[in-house]
């Protein structure tokens, strides 16, 4: 495993020890089923409506507890870890209803990845 990736994973584990709800959120994401995803239609919609609101309560500037988890660096690391755990790679073009939805999925994913 790449050294930087390992260091980031270790830091995420430290954060989950301080805030166990981050671990719960991570487990929810990695255990998503196709049925869960179908309820939202788009995986990015699920991220924006379900997971990100939970995450911002636990890490970053909106966190009530002011500690290491309330920093921008912690927010970026947790965002990256959780966002990249989404099963985006498991969604095939045939699963989209139309080209518009596919286009929205890609643009939303790309924009949020660049601006997290």
Coordinates of C-alpha atoms in Angstrom, one line a residue:
X1 CA 0.0 0.0 0.0
X2 CA 1.2 3.5 -0.8
X3 CA 2.7 5.3 2.2
X4 CA 0.6 8.4 1.9
X5 CA -2.6 6.3 1.5
X6 CA -1.6 4.2 4.6
X7 CA -1.0 7.4 6.6
X8 CA -4.4 8.8 5.6
X9 CA -6.1 5.5 6.5
X10 CA -4.3 5.5 9.9
X11 CA -5.4 9.1 10.5
X12 CA -9.0 8.2 9.6
X13 CA -8.8 5.4 12.1
X14 CA -7.6 7.8 14.8
X15 CA -10.6 10.1 13.9
X16 CA -13.0 7.2 14.2
X17 CA -11.6 6.4 17.7
X18 CA -12.4 10.0 18.7
X19 CA -15.8 10.0 16.9
X20 CA -17.2 6.5 16.6
X21 CA -20.1 7.8 14.5
X22 CA -17.6 8.3 11.6
X23 CA -17.0 4.6 11.7
X24 CA -20.7 4.0 11.6
X25 CA -21.1 6.3 8.6
X26 CA -18.2 4.6 6.8
X27 CA -19.8 1.2 7.4
X28 CA -23.2 2.4 6.1
X29 CA -21.4 3.5 2.9
X30 CA -19.4 0.4 2.2
X31 CA -22.4 -1.8 2.9
X32 CA -24.8 0.0 0.5
X33 CA -26.9 -2.3 -1.6
X34 CA -28.3 -1.6 -5.1
X35 CA -31.7 -1.3 -3.4
X36 CA -30.4 1.5 -1.2
X37 CA -29.0 3.3 -4.2
X38 CA -32.2 2.9 -6.2
X39 CA -34.1 4.8 -3.5
X40 CA -32.1 7.9 -4.4
X41 CA -31.6 7.3 -8.1
X42 CA -28.1 8.8 -8.2
X43 CA -25.3 7.9 -5.9
X44 CA -24.2 11.5 -5.7
X45 CA -27.8 12.5 -4.7
X46 CA -27.5 9.9 -1.9
X47 CA -24.1 11.5 -0.9
X48 CA -25.5 15.0 -0.8
X49 CA -28.8 14.2 0.9
X50 CA -27.9 11.4 3.3
X51 CA -24.2 11.1 4.0
X52 CA -22.7 14.5 3.7
X53 CA -25.2 16.1 6.1
X54 CA -24.3 13.5 8.7
X55 CA -20.6 13.9 8.1
X56 CA -20.6 17.7 8.5
X57 CA -22.1 17.4 12.0
X58 CA -19.2 15.1 12.9
X59 CA -16.2 16.8 11.3
X60 CA -15.2 20.2 10.2
X61 CA -16.1 23.7 11.2
X62 CA -19.8 22.9 11.9
X63 CA -18.7 20.3 14.5
X64 CA -20.0 21.3 18.0
X65 CA -16.9 20.0 19.8
X66 CA -13.9 22.2 18.9
X67 CA -11.0 19.7 18.6
X68 CA -8.8 18.1 15.9
X69 CA -11.9 16.9 14.1
X70 CA -13.2 20.5 13.7
X71 CA -10.2 21.5 11.4
X72 CA -10.3 21.9 7.6
X73 CA -7.6 19.2 7.3
X74 CA -9.8 16.7 9.2
X75 CA -12.8 17.6 7.1
X76 CA -10.9 17.1 3.8
X77 CA -9.5 13.8 4.9
X78 CA -12.8 12.4 6.2
X79 CA -14.6 13.8 3.1
X80 CA -12.1 12.1 0.8
X81 CA -12.3 8.8 2.7
X82 CA -16.1 8.6 2.8
X83 CA -16.7 10.0 -0.7
X84 CA -14.2 7.5 -2.2
X85 CA -15.9 4.6 -0.4
X86 CA -19.1 5.2 -2.4
X87 CA -19.8 2.4 -4.8
X88 CA -19.6 4.6 -7.9
X89 CA -17.6 2.0 -9.8
X90 CA -20.5 -0.5 -9.4
X91 CA -22.9 1.7 -11.5
X92 CA -23.1 0.9 -15.2
X93 CA -24.4 3.1 -17.9
X94 CA -27.2 0.7 -18.6
X95 CA -28.6 1.4 -15.2
X96 CA -29.4 5.1 -16.0
X97 CA -32.8 6.0 -17.2
X98 CA -31.5 8.4 -19.8
X99 CA -28.5 10.4 -21.0
X100 CA -29.5 13.4 -19.0
X101 CA -29.3 11.5 -15.7
X102 CA -25.9 10.1 -16.7
X103 CA -24.6 13.6 -17.5
X104 CA -25.9 15.0 -14.2
X105 CA -24.3 12.1 -12.3
X106 CA -20.9 12.7 -13.9
X107 CA -21.0 16.5 -13.5
X108 CA -22.2 16.3 -9.9
X109 CA -19.5 13.8 -9.0
X110 CA -16.7 15.7 -10.7
X111 CA -17.8 19.1 -9.3
X112 CA -18.1 17.8 -5.7
X113 CA -14.8 15.9 -6.0
X114 CA -13.0 19.1 -7.0
X115 CA -14.8 21.4 -4.5
X116 CA -15.0 19.2 -1.4

